[in-house]
Coordinates of C-alpha atoms and ligand atoms in Angstrom, one line a residue:
M1 CA -6.8 -28.0 91.0
G2 CA -10.4 -28.3 90.3
R3 CA -9.9 -31.6 88.5
E4 CA -12.8 -34.1 88.4
R5 CA -12.5 -37.9 88.2
I6 CA -12.3 -39.3 84.7
D7 CA -14.4 -42.4 84.1
L8 CA -14.1 -45.0 81.4
E9 CA -15.6 -44.0 78.2
E10 CA -18.5 -46.3 77.4
G11 CA -18.6 -47.7 74.0
R12 CA -15.0 -47.2 73.3
P13 CA -13.2 -50.3 72.1
P14 CA -11.0 -51.8 74.9
L15 CA -7.3 -52.0 74.8
L16 CA -6.3 -55.6 74.4
I17 CA -3.2 -57.0 76.1
A18 CA -1.7 -60.4 76.7
R19 CA -3.7 -62.5 79.3
R20 CA -0.5 -63.4 81.1
V21 CA 0.2 -59.8 81.7
L22 CA -3.3 -58.9 82.8
N23 CA -3.4 -61.9 85.2
E24 CA -0.2 -60.8 86.8
F25 CA -1.2 -57.3 87.9
C26 CA -4.7 -58.6 88.9
A27 CA -3.1 -61.2 91.2
H28 CA -1.0 -58.4 92.6
A29 CA -4.1 -56.3 93.3
R30 CA -5.9 -59.2 95.0
E31 CA -2.8 -60.0 97.2
T32 CA -2.3 -56.5 98.5
Q33 CA -6.0 -55.6 99.2
P34 CA -7.2 -53.9 101.4
E35 CA -4.2 -51.9 100.4
E36 CA -3.7 -50.6 96.9
C37 CA -1.0 -52.3 94.9
C38 CA 1.3 -50.4 92.4
G39 CA 3.9 -51.2 89.8
L40 CA 5.2 -50.8 86.3
I41 CA 4.3 -52.4 83.0
T42 CA 7.2 -52.4 80.5
G43 CA 7.4 -53.3 76.8
D44 CA 8.8 -52.7 73.4
G45 CA 7.7 -51.9 69.8
E46 CA 6.3 -55.4 69.4
Q47 CA 4.4 -55.8 72.6
R48 CA 3.6 -52.6 74.5
F49 CA 2.5 -54.3 77.7
R50 CA 4.9 -57.2 78.1
T51 CA 6.4 -57.3 81.6
V52 CA 5.0 -56.5 85.0
Y53 CA 7.1 -55.2 87.8
R54 CA 5.6 -55.1 91.2
C55 CA 6.6 -52.1 93.4
R56 CA 5.9 -51.8 97.1
N57 CA 3.3 -49.2 98.1
E58 CA 4.8 -47.1 100.9
M59 CA 1.9 -44.8 101.5
T60 CA 1.0 -46.3 104.8
L61 CA 4.6 -45.7 106.0
Y62 CA 4.5 -42.1 104.9
H63 CA 1.1 -41.6 106.4
R64 CA 2.3 -42.9 109.8
K65 CA 5.3 -40.7 109.8
D66 CA 3.6 -37.5 108.6
P67 CA -0.2 -37.7 108.5
E68 CA -0.5 -34.0 107.8
R69 CA 1.5 -34.1 104.7
Y70 CA 0.2 -37.6 103.7
P71 CA -3.4 -37.7 104.9
R72 CA -4.3 -41.0 103.2
D73 CA -2.8 -44.4 103.9
G74 CA -2.2 -47.3 101.5
K75 CA -5.8 -48.2 101.4
K76 CA -6.7 -45.0 99.7
A77 CA -3.5 -44.0 97.9
F78 CA -0.1 -45.3 96.6
Y79 CA 3.5 -44.2 96.7
M80 CA 5.8 -46.4 94.7
N81 CA 9.0 -47.5 96.5
E82 CA 11.7 -45.6 94.7
S83 CA 14.4 -48.3 94.7
D84 CA 11.7 -50.8 93.4
Y85 CA 10.9 -48.7 90.4
L86 CA 14.5 -47.7 89.7
K87 CA 15.6 -51.3 89.7
A88 CA 12.6 -52.3 87.5
M89 CA 13.5 -49.5 85.0
E90 CA 17.1 -50.6 84.9
D91 CA 16.1 -54.3 84.4
A92 CA 13.6 -53.4 81.7
E93 CA 16.1 -51.2 79.8
S94 CA 18.8 -53.9 79.9
R95 CA 16.3 -56.1 77.9
G96 CA 15.4 -53.3 75.5
E97 CA 12.1 -52.5 77.1
T98 CA 10.8 -49.1 78.3
V99 CA 8.2 -48.2 80.9
N100 CA 4.9 -47.8 79.2
A101 CA 2.4 -47.9 82.1
V102 CA 2.1 -47.4 85.8
Y103 CA -0.6 -49.5 87.5
H104 CA -2.4 -49.3 90.8
S105 CA -5.6 -50.6 92.3
H106 CA -8.7 -49.1 93.9
V107 CA -10.1 -51.2 96.7
G108 CA -13.9 -50.9 97.1
A109 CA -14.0 -48.3 94.3
G110 CA -14.3 -48.5 90.5
S111 CA -11.7 -48.1 87.8
Y112 CA -11.5 -44.3 87.2
F113 CA -8.8 -41.8 87.3
S114 CA -9.3 -39.8 90.4
A115 CA -8.5 -36.1 90.9
M116 CA -5.6 -37.3 93.1
D117 CA -4.3 -39.7 90.4
Q118 CA -4.3 -36.9 87.9
E119 CA -2.5 -34.7 90.2
F120 CA 0.1 -37.4 90.9
A121 CA 0.5 -38.2 87.2
S122 CA 1.0 -34.6 86.3
H123 CA 3.3 -33.7 89.2
A124 CA 6.7 -32.3 88.2
L125 CA 8.5 -35.0 90.2
F126 CA 6.5 -37.9 88.7
P127 CA 9.1 -40.0 87.1
F128 CA 7.0 -41.2 84.2
P129 CA 5.2 -38.2 82.6
D130 CA 4.2 -39.9 79.4
V131 CA 3.0 -43.3 80.3
A132 CA -0.4 -44.8 80.4
H133 CA -2.1 -45.5 83.8
V134 CA -3.8 -48.9 84.5
V135 CA -6.4 -48.8 87.3
I136 CA -7.5 -52.2 88.7
S137 CA -10.8 -52.1 90.6
V138 CA -11.0 -54.7 93.5
W139 CA -14.4 -55.4 95.1
D140 CA -15.0 -58.1 97.7
E141 CA -11.5 -59.4 97.1
Q142 CA -12.1 -59.8 93.3
V143 CA -11.0 -57.7 90.4
N144 CA -14.2 -56.4 88.8
Q145 CA -13.1 -53.7 86.4
L146 CA -9.9 -52.8 84.5
G147 CA -9.2 -49.4 82.8
V148 CA -6.4 -47.6 81.2
F149 CA -6.1 -43.9 81.2
E150 CA -3.9 -42.1 78.7
R151 CA -3.2 -38.5 77.9
D152 CA -4.7 -37.2 74.6
D153 CA -1.8 -35.7 72.5
A154 CA -4.0 -32.8 71.3
S155 CA -5.8 -31.7 74.5
G156 CA -3.3 -33.0 77.1
Q157 CA -6.3 -34.4 79.1
F158 CA -6.6 -38.0 80.2
T159 CA -9.2 -40.2 78.7
G160 CA -10.1 -43.7 79.8
R161 CA -11.1 -47.0 78.2
S162 CA -11.4 -50.5 79.4
L163 CA -8.7 -53.1 79.3
E164 CA -9.2 -56.8 78.3
A165 CA -7.3 -59.9 77.6
E166 CA -6.6 -60.7 74.0
R167 CA -8.5 -63.7 72.8
S168 CA -6.0 -66.4 71.9
Ligands
ZN1 ZN1 -6.2 -44.1 92.0

């Protein structure tokens, strides 16, 4: 506990990824707002962020069933549908790809890694302990900021930098 949100580090060079991949998760974020979207990005040694797999955000369902245990709904949090991400992993592995990132959106908030996001990513039951986290900020129905948060090998702490499309 006692974690604080982690912001994008200004002045740090952005991580560049294929425009097609970026467009895909941005479209997902716009479609699901005002709820948060979530999913996986898989890839291989040649292209780390190659394929986007959408997963359903079930947080509103959990919140309705048990609001004490799940105080936030899908507008403020995400809970990836388990069969969606298991299917995605299986499909990716069959094509020689591995899960390299989990993405989710923030609606009406910036691209930062919240205390809750950190808790979730570091939870013993989280299925992807070593992946990057992409956070898509959506304001007024448009994507306005993209960031990627990765664990620093030495310190074990997450750091953030912006994410941009490669110029082709
Ligand atoms: Zn978040």
